[in-house]
mmCIF file of C-alpha atoms in Angstrom:
data_model
loop_
_atom_site.group_PDB
_atom_site.id
_atom_site.type_symbol
_atom_site.label_atom_id
_atom_site.label_comp_id
_atom_site.label_asym_id
_atom_site.label_seq_id
_atom_site.Cartn_x
_atom_site.Cartn_y
_atom_site.Cartn_z
ATOM 1 C CA MET A 1 51.340 -0.769 -3.554
ATOM 2 C CA GLY A 2 53.697 -1.159 -6.421
ATOM 3 C CA GLY A 3 56.767 -0.108 -4.640
ATOM 4 C CA LEU A 4 58.416 2.498 -2.398
ATOM 5 C CA LYS A 5 60.605 5.399 -3.411
ATOM 6 C CA VAL A 6 62.640 7.479 -0.872
ATOM 7 C CA SER A 7 64.238 10.679 -2.110
ATOM 8 C CA THR A 8 66.789 13.152 -0.612
ATOM 9 C CA LYS A 9 68.451 16.211 -2.085
ATOM 10 C CA ASN A 10 71.410 14.193 -3.417
ATOM 11 C CA ARG A 11 70.149 10.541 -3.878
ATOM 12 C CA TRP A 12 67.156 8.409 -4.179
ATOM 13 C CA PHE A 13 66.289 4.730 -3.950
ATOM 14 C CA ALA A 14 63.204 2.742 -4.996
ATOM 15 C CA THR A 15 62.196 -0.782 -4.129
ATOM 16 C CA ARG A 16 59.553 -3.081 -5.749
ATOM 17 C CA PRO A 17 58.659 -6.678 -5.760
ATOM 18 C CA SER A 18 60.235 -8.721 -8.563
ATOM 19 C CA GLY A 19 57.748 -10.031 -11.091
ATOM 20 C CA THR A 20 59.763 -13.266 -11.499
ATOM 21 C CA GLU A 21 61.467 -13.948 -8.282
ATOM 22 C CA ASP A 22 60.478 -13.951 -4.600
ATOM 23 C CA ILE A 23 62.463 -10.924 -3.776
ATOM 24 C CA CYS A 24 62.318 -7.173 -3.770
ATOM 25 C CA LYS A 25 64.602 -5.281 -5.993
ATOM 26 C CA ILE A 26 66.341 -1.993 -5.117
ATOM 27 C CA TYR A 27 67.301 0.639 -7.513
ATOM 28 C CA ALA A 28 69.292 3.733 -6.531
ATOM 29 C CA GLU A 29 70.697 6.786 -8.091
ATOM 30 C CA ASN A 30 73.359 9.205 -6.464
ATOM 31 C CA PHE A 31 74.319 12.715 -7.498
ATOM 32 C CA LYS A 32 77.549 12.572 -5.524
ATOM 33 C CA GLU A 33 80.387 10.251 -5.015
ATOM 34 C CA THR A 34 80.158 6.427 -5.329
ATOM 35 C CA ASP A 35 80.360 5.906 -1.587
ATOM 36 C CA HIS A 36 77.102 7.783 -1.235
ATOM 37 C CA LEU A 37 75.455 5.290 -3.608
ATOM 38 C CA ASP A 38 77.012 2.347 -1.654
ATOM 39 C CA ARG A 39 75.545 3.772 1.543
ATOM 40 C CA SER A 40 72.080 4.138 -0.007
ATOM 41 C CA LEU A 41 72.191 0.467 -1.154
ATOM 42 C CA GLU A 42 73.320 -0.595 2.404
ATOM 43 C CA GLU A 43 70.612 1.578 4.218
ATOM 44 C CA ALA A 44 67.708 0.780 1.843
ATOM 45 C CA PRO A 45 66.846 -2.655 3.052
ATOM 46 C CA MET A 46 66.757 -1.526 6.604
ATOM 47 C CA ILE A 47 64.582 1.459 5.806
ATOM 48 C CA VAL A 48 62.177 -0.622 3.700
ATOM 49 C CA GLY A 49 62.017 -3.385 6.437
ATOM 50 C CA ASP A 50 61.392 -0.867 9.174
ATOM 51 C CA ALA A 51 58.620 0.849 7.057
ATOM 52 C CA LEU A 52 56.894 -2.529 6.405
ATOM 53 C CA THR A 53 57.040 -3.795 10.047
ATOM 54 C CA ALA A 54 56.260 -0.703 11.931
ATOM 55 C CA SER A 55 52.893 -0.052 13.156
ATOM 56 C CA PRO A 56 51.253 3.215 12.115
ATOM 57 C CA SER A 57 51.823 4.704 15.553
ATOM 58 C CA GLU A 58 55.591 3.710 15.544
ATOM 59 C CA SER A 59 56.099 5.049 11.970
ATOM 60 C CA GLY A 60 54.315 8.268 12.352
ATOM 61 C CA ILE A 61 52.004 7.397 9.519
ATOM 62 C CA ALA A 62 48.269 7.805 10.077
ATOM 63 C CA SER A 63 46.601 4.907 8.376
ATOM 64 C CA THR A 64 43.820 2.399 8.807
ATOM 65 C CA SER A 65 45.015 -0.152 6.287
ATOM 66 C CA LYS A 66 47.384 -2.912 6.967
ATOM 67 C CA ILE A 67 50.215 -4.206 4.802
ATOM 68 C CA LYS A 68 49.821 -7.807 3.708
ATOM 69 C CA GLU A 69 52.932 -9.733 2.827
ATOM 70 C CA LYS A 70 52.947 -12.277 -0.031
ATOM 71 C CA PRO A 71 53.032 -15.930 1.264
#
């Protein structure tokens, strides 16, 4: 998977692994006030972390594949 994008009516964020550093980068856009963008940037790491660590039954996602983390 190259990344993850989460969208709502008024904002979105996307995350993907960096090609040059051992980190994931988060990009966000907001269609309202700046505080909504700040909130997206605060919530994004938690949402991504939860998605990557949840089992399919916990996340509500039906899948037979497993996520492999980079060493």
